[in-house]
Amino acid sequence: MHHFDYRNGLLHAEGVELGAIARAVGTPVYVYSSATLERHYRVFKEAVGEKSHVFYAVKANGNLGVLMTLAKLGAGADTVSEGEIRKALAAGIPAGRIVFSGVGKSAEELAFAVEAGIYQVNVESEGELEVLSNIAEQRGRRQAIVLRVNPEIGAGGHAKITTGGAANKFGVSWSEAERLYIRAANMPGVAIKGLAVHIGSQIFDFSALETAFRRMRGMIEKLAAQGLPASRLDLGGGVGVPYEIGYPFSYGTDSLQAYGRMVREVTAGLDVELGFEPGRLIAGNAGLLLTRVLYLNERADRTFLVVDAAMNDLVRPAMYEAHHEIWPVTRKPDAPIRAYDVVGPICESSDTFAVERELPELKPGDLIAIMTAGAYGASMSSTYNQRLLVPEVLVKDQDFAVTRPRQTFEELLGTDRAPGWLA
Ligand SMILES: *Cc1c(COP(=O)(O)O)cnc(C)c1O
């Protein structure tokens, strides 16, 4: 379910016509819907139980307006860098609702997290455990942690976003988990609270999640039998969103309810606080990338539709072979249908958003929307080809705000420094 819809033949984000945003801000531009973000957060929270902690995965979309919208609903944040912790704090998410994940947290980042007083560090290796305990002890603190365990069960929409397999770098290995848990329980700078797991992203197969969760439960019971009761179980994120359903597409709450039921079954009788780290599910179809057609490049066997957005703005198709629906901003029911290869201006053949996509006939100047671009879109954007970072707009009812203005050429060029011997 989302709040992008046609009104009088023109695509709107909530009450705002996308053409108006293009006129005010230019293209390409990301457009997010507050109502969609709010709905996804509420539906997820309801599905997993109001008492559970929901830590929104900031890396999916770290836009300040997005984070502030979720902060207002009481969301926590799952972060993977000092920059994300700072961003979450700046958005009004209190330190007591922030968790810090990731395989390569630096000593500086861990010190920052400890000093900020964050809720929990999800520790992923023995080395990190030692560094963190020392850092916290030096500061007279005991940092709450959970141990992220690799359950040796991977899942996800693409090999590059599968994280729970034995060959993936994430978490401590299954066979080492018990030893490390006992070790952590005897360290002065950490307070071990339980376990965490996150097996991948864009997952629809809840049976893989269920198997991983059952393994975690088994480990918790084993630890409890040794006098090490866990009070927290962080079940990660990873629930998928539909990228490939035609208009009008809805995201069924029933699938989330099924997820919630599965979690309740697996954790029944366990006396732990549950945590979740959804990213894509919250932000994915709450955003689109609005772009303008620059040229039609007609070949004998195909037509390239060259648009002003590129892989530096949205890298998912190039990096993960991801599919995104494309909607014309002006609906033309009588227009003939044509097949287009929708491509950006970057000098790389992977700069392709869609191949042989059937769309109502388009011409230069027309606007199109690349749908379901709210997660891993702007947050993965770059200035490749010295293109300006793409702006972001947040819509609320009839209103919209530019929550990240388009970068300027002064900003782009101003970050470089000439080496002294050439100046
Ligand atoms: C990326 C990530 C998430 C979010 O994954 P989604 O598929 O966006 O829900 C959650 N937890 C951890 C540890 C992650 O790395």
Short mmCIF file of C-alpha atoms and ligand atoms in Angstrom, two decimals:
data_model
loop_
_atom_site.label_atom_id
_atom_site.label_comp_id
_atom_site.label_asym_id
_atom_site.label_seq_id
_atom_site.Cartn_x
_atom_site.Cartn_y
_atom_site.Cartn_z
CA MET A 1 0.00 0.00 0.00
CA HIS A 2 1.24 3.47 -0.79
CA HIS A 3 -0.03 6.96 -1.38
CA PHE A 4 1.07 7.57 -4.99
CA ASP A 5 -1.98 7.73 -7.18
CA TYR A 6 -3.48 9.31 -10.31
CA ARG A 7 -5.92 12.16 -9.88
CA ASN A 8 -7.44 13.59 -13.06
CA GLY A 9 -4.84 11.64 -15.03
CA LEU A 10 -1.88 13.17 -13.18
CA LEU A 11 0.30 11.20 -10.76
CA HIS A 12 0.21 12.59 -7.23
CA ALA A 13 2.14 11.95 -4.03
CA GLU A 14 -0.65 12.24 -1.46
CA GLY A 15 -2.24 15.62 -2.36
CA VAL A 16 0.69 16.97 -4.35
CA GLU A 17 0.95 16.72 -8.13
CA LEU A 18 4.38 15.41 -9.10
CA GLY A 19 4.62 17.93 -11.95
CA ALA A 20 4.52 20.72 -9.35
CA ILE A 21 7.50 19.19 -7.53
CA ALA A 22 9.42 18.88 -10.81
CA ARG A 23 8.73 22.54 -11.59
CA ALA A 24 9.81 23.68 -8.12
CA VAL A 25 12.84 21.46 -7.56
CA GLY A 26 13.82 20.20 -11.01
CA THR A 27 14.62 16.61 -11.93
CA PRO A 28 15.83 14.06 -11.06
CA VAL A 29 14.35 14.18 -7.57
CA TYR A 30 13.29 11.62 -4.96
CA VAL A 31 9.78 12.08 -3.60
CA TYR A 32 8.71 10.43 -0.32
CA SER A 33 5.24 10.09 1.15
CA SER A 34 4.83 10.67 4.90
CA ALA A 35 1.52 8.81 5.03
CA THR A 36 3.13 5.72 3.48
CA LEU A 37 6.06 5.75 5.90
CA GLU A 38 3.70 6.17 8.83
CA ARG A 39 1.42 3.39 7.64
CA HIS A 40 4.22 0.89 7.13
CA TYR A 41 5.68 1.62 10.54
CA ARG A 42 2.30 1.23 12.26
CA VAL A 43 1.34 -1.94 10.41
CA PHE A 44 4.70 -3.54 11.16
CA LYS A 45 4.63 -2.52 14.82
CA GLU A 46 1.14 -3.93 15.16
CA ALA A 47 2.13 -7.20 13.46
CA VAL A 48 5.09 -7.83 15.77
CA GLY A 49 3.35 -6.64 18.92
CA GLU A 50 3.24 -3.21 20.51
CA LYS A 51 5.74 -4.29 23.19
CA SER A 52 8.43 -5.12 20.65
CA HIS A 53 11.17 -2.64 19.83
CA VAL A 54 11.22 -1.50 16.21
CA PHE A 55 14.61 -0.11 15.19
CA TYR A 56 14.25 1.34 11.69
CA ALA A 57 17.35 0.49 9.60
CA VAL A 58 18.67 3.96 8.78
CA LYS A 59 20.80 2.74 5.87
CA ALA A 60 17.65 2.10 3.81
CA ASN A 61 16.86 5.83 3.82
CA GLY A 62 18.64 8.22 6.15
CA ASN A 63 16.92 11.39 5.01
CA LEU A 64 16.32 13.71 7.96
CA GLY A 65 12.65 14.22 7.12
CA VAL A 66 12.11 10.46 6.89
CA LEU A 67 13.85 9.88 10.22
CA MET A 68 11.94 12.70 11.92
CA THR A 69 8.65 11.28 10.65
CA LEU A 70 9.48 7.88 12.14
CA ALA A 71 10.94 9.38 15.36
CA LYS A 72 7.61 11.07 15.99
CA LEU A 73 5.91 7.67 15.92
CA GLY A 74 8.31 6.34 18.54
CA ALA A 75 10.59 4.39 16.21
CA GLY A 76 14.10 3.44 17.23
CA ALA A 77 17.03 3.25 14.83
CA ASP A 78 19.30 0.45 13.66
CA THR A 79 22.56 2.13 12.64
CA VAL A 80 25.76 0.89 11.00
CA SER A 81 28.12 3.88 11.35
CA GLU A 82 28.83 6.90 13.52
CA GLY A 83 27.30 9.06 10.81
CA GLU A 84 24.03 7.13 11.07
CA ILE A 85 24.03 7.39 14.88
CA ARG A 86 24.56 11.15 14.58
CA LYS A 87 21.82 11.41 11.95
CA ALA A 88 19.36 9.44 14.12
CA LEU A 89 20.14 11.64 17.13
CA ALA A 90 19.75 14.78 15.01
CA ALA A 91 16.33 13.54 13.90
CA GLY A 92 15.20 13.26 17.51
CA ILE A 93 15.58 9.50 18.01
CA PRO A 94 16.88 9.24 21.58
CA ALA A 95 20.11 7.30 22.24
CA GLY A 96 18.06 4.88 24.34
CA ARG A 97 16.32 3.72 21.16
CA ILE A 98 19.44 3.27 18.99
CA VAL A 99 21.24 0.01 18.20
CA PHE A 100 24.60 -0.19 16.43
CA SER A 101 25.22 -3.08 14.00
CA GLY A 102 27.95 -3.89 11.50
CA VAL A 103 31.02 -6.10 11.05
CA GLY A 104 33.58 -3.30 11.01
CA LYS A 105 32.87 -0.77 13.74
CA SER A 106 36.03 1.25 14.42
CA ALA A 107 37.29 2.02 17.95
CA GLU A 108 36.33 5.69 17.41
CA GLU A 109 32.81 4.72 16.39
CA LEU A 110 32.40 2.39 19.38
CA ALA A 111 33.65 5.12 21.73
CA PHE A 112 31.15 7.55 20.24
CA ALA A 113 28.31 5.02 20.68
CA VAL A 114 29.27 4.29 24.31
CA GLU A 115 29.53 8.00 25.17
CA ALA A 116 26.19 8.70 23.50
CA GLY A 117 24.66 6.03 25.74
CA ILE A 118 23.02 3.99 23.02
CA TYR A 119 20.61 1.16 23.84
CA GLN A 120 22.64 -1.72 22.43
CA VAL A 121 25.67 -2.66 20.37
CA ASN A 122 25.17 -5.75 18.21
CA VAL A 123 28.63 -7.30 18.47
CA GLU A 124 29.78 -9.32 15.46
CA SER A 125 33.23 -10.68 16.38
CA GLU A 126 35.53 -11.56 19.28
CA GLY A 127 37.89 -8.73 18.32
CA GLU A 128 35.07 -6.20 18.48
CA LEU A 129 34.00 -7.61 21.86
CA GLU A 130 37.48 -6.99 23.29
CA VAL A 131 37.79 -3.47 21.83
CA LEU A 132 34.33 -2.47 23.01
CA SER A 133 34.79 -3.84 26.53
CA ASN A 134 38.07 -1.92 26.91
CA ILE A 135 36.57 1.31 25.58
CA ALA A 136 33.56 1.13 27.89
CA GLU A 137 35.63 0.12 30.92
CA GLN A 138 38.01 3.07 30.40
CA ARG A 139 34.98 5.34 30.53
CA GLY A 140 33.54 3.67 33.60
CA ARG A 141 30.67 2.27 31.57
CA ARG A 142 29.15 -1.12 30.92
CA GLN A 143 27.69 -1.14 27.41
CA ALA A 144 24.60 -3.27 26.79
CA ILE A 145 25.28 -5.68 23.94
CA VAL A 146 23.79 -8.60 22.09
CA LEU A 147 25.84 -11.10 20.12
CA ARG A 148 24.99 -11.26 16.43
CA VAL A 149 25.12 -14.91 15.48
CA ASN A 150 25.45 -16.26 11.96
CA PRO A 151 22.77 -18.99 11.86
CA GLU A 152 24.24 -20.50 8.68
CA ILE A 153 20.96 -19.91 6.90
CA GLY A 154 21.02 -17.27 4.20
CA ALA A 155 18.09 -15.75 2.33
CA GLY A 156 17.37 -12.70 0.25
CA GLY A 157 16.37 -11.31 -3.12
CA HIS A 158 19.91 -11.41 -4.52
CA ALA A 159 23.27 -12.99 -3.60
CA LYS A 160 24.65 -9.53 -2.75
CA ILE A 161 22.01 -8.98 -0.06
CA THR A 162 22.18 -12.43 1.54
CA THR A 163 23.92 -12.16 4.92
CA GLY A 164 23.08 -15.21 7.02
CA GLY A 165 24.92 -17.92 5.11
CA ALA A 166 28.01 -19.60 6.56
CA ALA A 167 30.10 -18.00 3.79
CA ASN A 168 28.84 -14.47 4.58
CA LYS A 169 30.96 -12.14 6.71
CA PHE A 170 28.23 -11.28 9.21
CA GLY A 171 28.06 -12.29 12.86
CA VAL A 172 30.02 -14.73 14.97
CA SER A 173 29.97 -18.31 13.75
CA TRP A 174 27.36 -20.66 15.14
CA SER A 175 29.95 -22.97 16.71
CA GLU A 176 31.68 -20.06 18.51
CA ALA A 177 28.58 -18.28 19.78
CA GLU A 178 28.27 -20.08 23.10
CA ARG A 179 31.92 -19.64 24.06
CA LEU A 180 31.82 -15.93 23.16
CA TYR A 181 28.59 -15.39 25.06
CA ILE A 182 30.18 -16.86 28.21
CA ARG A 183 33.30 -14.78 27.62
CA ALA A 184 31.21 -11.60 27.21
CA ALA A 185 29.35 -12.39 30.44
CA ASN A 186 32.69 -12.21 32.25
CA MET A 187 33.97 -8.98 30.70
CA PRO A 188 33.98 -5.76 32.72
CA GLY A 189 32.93 -3.28 30.01
CA VAL A 190 29.91 -5.04 28.53
CA ALA A 191 26.57 -6.33 29.75
CA ILE A 192 25.48 -9.19 27.51
CA LYS A 193 21.71 -9.14 27.08
CA GLY A 194 21.01 -11.71 24.39
CA LEU A 195 21.34 -12.53 20.72
CA ALA A 196 20.75 -10.94 17.33
CA VAL A 197 20.26 -12.37 13.85
CA HIS A 198 19.76 -10.85 10.39
CA ILE A 199 19.93 -13.27 7.47
CA GLY A 200 19.39 -11.06 4.43
CA SER A 201 17.20 -8.54 2.65
CA GLN A 202 14.20 -8.64 0.31
CA ILE A 203 12.97 -11.92 1.84
CA PHE A 204 9.52 -13.33 1.08
CA ASP A 205 10.29 -16.86 2.18
CA PHE A 206 9.39 -16.66 5.85
CA SER A 207 10.33 -20.32 6.31
CA ALA A 208 14.03 -19.40 6.02
CA LEU A 209 13.53 -16.70 8.65
CA GLU A 210 11.62 -19.16 10.80
CA THR A 211 14.42 -21.73 10.66
CA ALA A 212 16.95 -19.07 11.65
CA PHE A 213 14.73 -17.81 14.48
CA ARG A 214 14.20 -21.34 15.79
CA ARG A 215 17.96 -21.84 15.91
CA MET A 216 18.26 -18.63 17.95
CA ARG A 217 15.61 -19.87 20.34
CA GLY A 218 17.49 -23.14 20.76
CA MET A 219 20.66 -21.21 21.58
CA ILE A 220 18.83 -19.03 24.13
CA GLU A 221 17.45 -22.13 25.86
CA LYS A 222 20.88 -23.73 25.90
CA LEU A 223 22.42 -20.63 27.47
CA ALA A 224 19.64 -20.37 30.05
CA ALA A 225 20.28 -23.98 31.06
CA GLN A 226 23.85 -22.91 31.88
CA GLY A 227 22.66 -20.06 34.09
CA LEU A 228 22.96 -17.41 31.38
CA PRO A 229 19.42 -16.15 30.79
CA ALA A 230 18.98 -13.79 27.84
CA SER A 231 16.56 -10.88 28.11
CA ARG A 232 16.73 -9.62 24.51
CA LEU A 233 16.35 -11.24 21.09
CA ASP A 234 16.91 -9.02 18.05
CA LEU A 235 15.40 -10.64 14.96
CA GLY A 236 16.82 -8.17 12.40
CA GLY A 237 15.08 -6.92 9.28
CA GLY A 238 14.86 -8.33 5.78
CA VAL A 239 11.14 -8.59 5.04
CA GLY A 240 10.70 -7.92 1.32
CA VAL A 241 8.55 -5.45 -0.57
CA PRO A 242 6.82 -6.12 -3.92
CA TYR A 243 8.73 -4.38 -6.72
CA GLU A 244 6.97 -6.07 -9.59
CA ILE A 245 3.25 -5.66 -9.19
CA GLY A 246 1.38 -3.50 -11.66
CA TYR A 247 -0.80 -0.52 -10.91
CA PRO A 248 -2.66 -0.36 -8.61
CA PHE A 249 -0.41 -2.38 -6.35
CA SER A 250 -1.06 -2.86 -2.72
CA TYR A 251 1.11 -4.25 0.00
CA GLY A 252 -1.02 -6.74 1.83
CA THR A 253 -1.06 -6.42 5.58
CA ASP A 254 -1.83 -10.14 5.63
CA SER A 255 1.77 -10.98 4.73
CA LEU A 256 3.02 -8.92 7.67
CA GLN A 257 0.47 -10.53 9.93
CA ALA A 258 1.78 -13.92 8.81
CA TYR A 259 5.29 -12.77 9.71
CA GLY A 260 4.06 -11.61 13.12
CA ARG A 261 2.26 -14.92 13.71
CA MET A 262 5.39 -16.87 12.80
CA VAL A 263 7.47 -14.78 15.24
CA ARG A 264 4.93 -15.31 18.02
CA GLU A 265 4.92 -19.06 17.43
CA VAL A 266 8.69 -19.34 17.41
CA THR A 267 9.17 -17.19 20.51
CA ALA A 268 6.16 -18.43 22.51
CA GLY A 269 7.05 -18.88 26.16
CA LEU A 270 10.46 -17.18 25.80
CA ASP A 271 10.84 -14.42 28.36
CA VAL A 272 12.69 -11.94 26.12
CA GLU A 273 12.11 -8.47 24.72
CA LEU A 274 11.95 -8.75 20.93
CA GLY A 275 13.67 -6.28 18.63
CA PHE A 276 13.26 -5.81 14.86
CA GLU A 277 15.26 -3.85 12.30
CA PRO A 278 13.08 -3.30 9.22
CA GLY A 279 14.45 -0.91 6.60
CA ARG A 280 13.19 -1.68 3.10
CA LEU A 281 9.75 -2.60 4.37
CA ILE A 282 9.26 0.85 5.92
CA ALA A 283 10.79 3.02 3.19
CA GLY A 284 10.71 0.96 -0.04
CA ASN A 285 7.42 1.89 -1.59
CA ALA A 286 7.21 5.17 0.31
CA GLY A 287 9.44 6.76 -2.32
CA LEU A 288 9.81 7.24 -6.06
CA LEU A 289 12.45 8.75 -8.30
CA LEU A 290 10.99 11.41 -10.55
CA THR A 291 12.89 11.86 -13.80
CA ARG A 292 12.43 13.61 -17.13
CA VAL A 293 12.84 12.14 -20.62
CA LEU A 294 15.75 13.84 -22.39
CA TYR A 295 15.95 12.00 -25.72
CA LEU A 296 14.60 9.13 -27.74
CA ASN A 297 17.41 7.26 -29.40
CA GLU A 298 15.83 5.08 -32.10
CA ARG A 299 17.71 2.04 -33.34
CA ALA A 300 16.64 -0.59 -35.83
CA ASP A 301 15.83 -3.12 -33.11
CA ARG A 302 15.13 -0.96 -30.03
CA THR A 303 14.43 2.48 -28.69
CA PHE A 304 16.46 3.98 -25.91
CA LEU A 305 14.57 6.35 -23.67
CA VAL A 306 17.31 8.55 -22.22
CA VAL A 307 16.24 10.12 -18.91
CA ASP A 308 17.99 12.61 -16.62
CA ALA A 309 18.30 10.19 -13.67
CA ALA A 310 21.19 7.74 -13.69
CA MET A 311 22.77 4.85 -11.83
CA ASN A 312 24.53 7.29 -9.46
CA ASP A 313 21.07 8.39 -8.28
CA LEU A 314 19.57 4.87 -8.09
CA VAL A 315 22.07 2.03 -8.33
CA ARG A 316 19.77 -0.92 -7.56
CA PRO A 317 19.14 -2.02 -11.18
CA ALA A 318 22.88 -1.85 -12.01
CA MET A 319 24.05 -3.43 -8.75
CA TYR A 320 21.35 -5.98 -7.93
CA GLU A 321 19.64 -6.41 -11.33
CA ALA A 322 16.62 -4.99 -9.54
CA HIS A 323 13.27 -4.40 -11.20
CA HIS A 324 11.40 -1.12 -10.68
CA GLU A 325 7.98 -0.34 -12.07
CA ILE A 326 7.92 2.81 -14.21
CA TRP A 327 4.82 4.99 -14.32
CA PRO A 328 4.22 7.93 -16.65
CA VAL A 329 3.38 11.04 -14.64
CA THR A 330 0.65 11.97 -17.10
CA ARG A 331 -1.67 9.10 -17.82
CA LYS A 332 -2.57 8.76 -21.50
CA PRO A 333 -5.05 5.89 -21.84
CA ASP A 334 -5.23 6.26 -25.64
CA ALA A 335 -1.49 6.47 -26.29
CA PRO A 336 0.03 3.55 -28.24
CA ILE A 337 2.21 1.20 -26.18
CA ARG A 338 5.91 1.15 -27.03
CA ALA A 339 8.84 -0.91 -25.72
CA TYR A 340 11.68 1.18 -24.34
CA ASP A 341 15.11 0.60 -22.89
CA VAL A 342 15.08 3.22 -20.16
CA VAL A 343 18.65 4.46 -19.64
CA GLY A 344 20.53 7.24 -17.87
CA PRO A 345 23.28 9.54 -19.17
CA ILE A 346 26.24 7.76 -17.51
CA CYS A 347 29.02 6.26 -19.61
CA GLU A 348 28.37 2.69 -18.58
CA SER A 349 26.04 0.12 -20.11
CA SER A 350 24.84 -0.88 -16.64
CA ASP A 351 23.23 2.56 -16.40
CA THR A 352 19.93 0.99 -17.43
CA PHE A 353 16.69 1.18 -15.43
CA ALA A 354 14.62 -1.15 -17.61
CA VAL A 355 14.96 -3.21 -20.80
CA GLU A 356 12.14 -3.51 -23.37
CA ARG A 357 9.70 -1.99 -20.92
CA GLU A 358 6.23 -1.43 -22.38
CA LEU A 359 5.04 2.09 -21.68
CA PRO A 360 2.54 4.48 -23.24
CA GLU A 361 4.39 6.47 -25.91
CA LEU A 362 6.69 9.10 -24.41
CA LYS A 363 8.48 12.11 -25.83
CA PRO A 364 11.31 14.37 -24.65
CA GLY A 365 10.18 16.55 -21.75
CA ASP A 366 7.74 13.98 -20.35
CA LEU A 367 8.07 13.00 -16.69
CA ILE A 368 8.19 9.40 -15.50
CA ALA A 369 8.32 7.95 -11.98
CA ILE A 370 10.59 5.06 -11.06
CA MET A 371 8.54 3.42 -8.34
CA THR A 372 9.48 1.71 -5.06
CA ALA A 373 12.70 3.71 -4.85
CA GLY A 374 12.37 4.84 -1.24
CA ALA A 375 14.82 2.29 0.17
CA TYR A 376 18.46 1.91 -0.92
CA GLY A 377 17.89 4.71 -3.45
CA ALA A 378 19.10 8.12 -2.31
CA SER A 379 21.00 6.49 0.56
CA MET A 380 23.23 4.74 -2.00
CA SER A 381 23.54 7.70 -4.37
CA SER A 382 26.90 9.17 -5.34
CA THR A 383 28.43 11.89 -7.48
CA TYR A 384 29.79 9.44 -10.06
CA ASN A 385 30.47 11.24 -13.36
CA GLN A 386 30.65 14.46 -11.26
CA ARG A 387 26.87 14.58 -11.20
CA LEU A 388 25.23 16.57 -8.41
CA LEU A 389 23.77 14.56 -5.52
CA VAL A 390 20.07 14.08 -6.17
CA PRO A 391 17.63 16.15 -4.04
CA GLU A 392 14.94 14.66 -1.82
CA VAL A 393 11.43 15.92 -1.15
CA LEU A 394 9.05 14.82 1.61
CA VAL A 395 5.31 15.17 0.99
CA LYS A 396 2.75 15.57 3.76
CA ASP A 397 -0.88 15.83 2.61
CA GLN A 398 -1.06 18.93 0.35
CA ASP A 399 2.36 20.15 1.41
CA PHE A 400 5.92 19.29 0.48
CA ALA A 401 9.37 20.20 1.76
CA VAL A 402 12.79 19.88 0.17
CA THR A 403 14.54 17.83 2.85
CA ARG A 404 17.81 17.68 0.92
CA PRO A 405 18.35 20.38 -1.69
CA ARG A 406 20.12 19.53 -4.91
CA GLN A 407 23.86 19.78 -4.34
CA THR A 408 25.46 22.82 -5.99
CA PHE A 409 28.51 22.85 -8.25
CA GLU A 410 30.29 24.97 -5.61
CA GLU A 411 29.69 22.19 -3.06
CA LEU A 412 30.73 19.50 -5.53
CA LEU A 413 33.99 21.22 -6.49
CA GLY A 414 34.60 22.71 -3.05
CA THR A 415 35.38 19.40 -1.36
CA ASP A 416 38.55 18.76 -3.41
CA ARG A 417 41.96 20.25 -2.54
CA ALA A 418 44.88 20.82 -4.91
CA PRO A 419 48.11 19.06 -3.86
CA GLY A 420 50.73 21.58 -2.67
CA TRP A 421 53.24 20.72 -5.40
CA LEU A 422 50.74 21.56 -8.16
CA ALA A 423 49.08 24.59 -6.61
C1 LIG B 1 20.53 -3.80 6.28
C2 LIG B 1 20.18 -4.32 7.62
C3 LIG B 1 18.85 -4.29 8.07
C4 LIG B 1 17.71 -3.84 7.22
O1 LIG B 1 17.41 -4.74 6.20
P1 LIG B 1 16.07 -4.57 5.32
O2 LIG B 1 16.13 -5.65 4.34
O3 LIG B 1 16.15 -3.22 4.70
O4 LIG B 1 14.93 -4.69 6.25
C5 LIG B 1 18.61 -4.73 9.35
N1 LIG B 1 19.61 -5.17 10.16
C6 LIG B 1 20.90 -5.21 9.75
C7 LIG B 1 21.93 -5.69 10.68
C8 LIG B 1 21.22 -4.78 8.48
O5 LIG B 1 22.50 -4.83 8.07
#
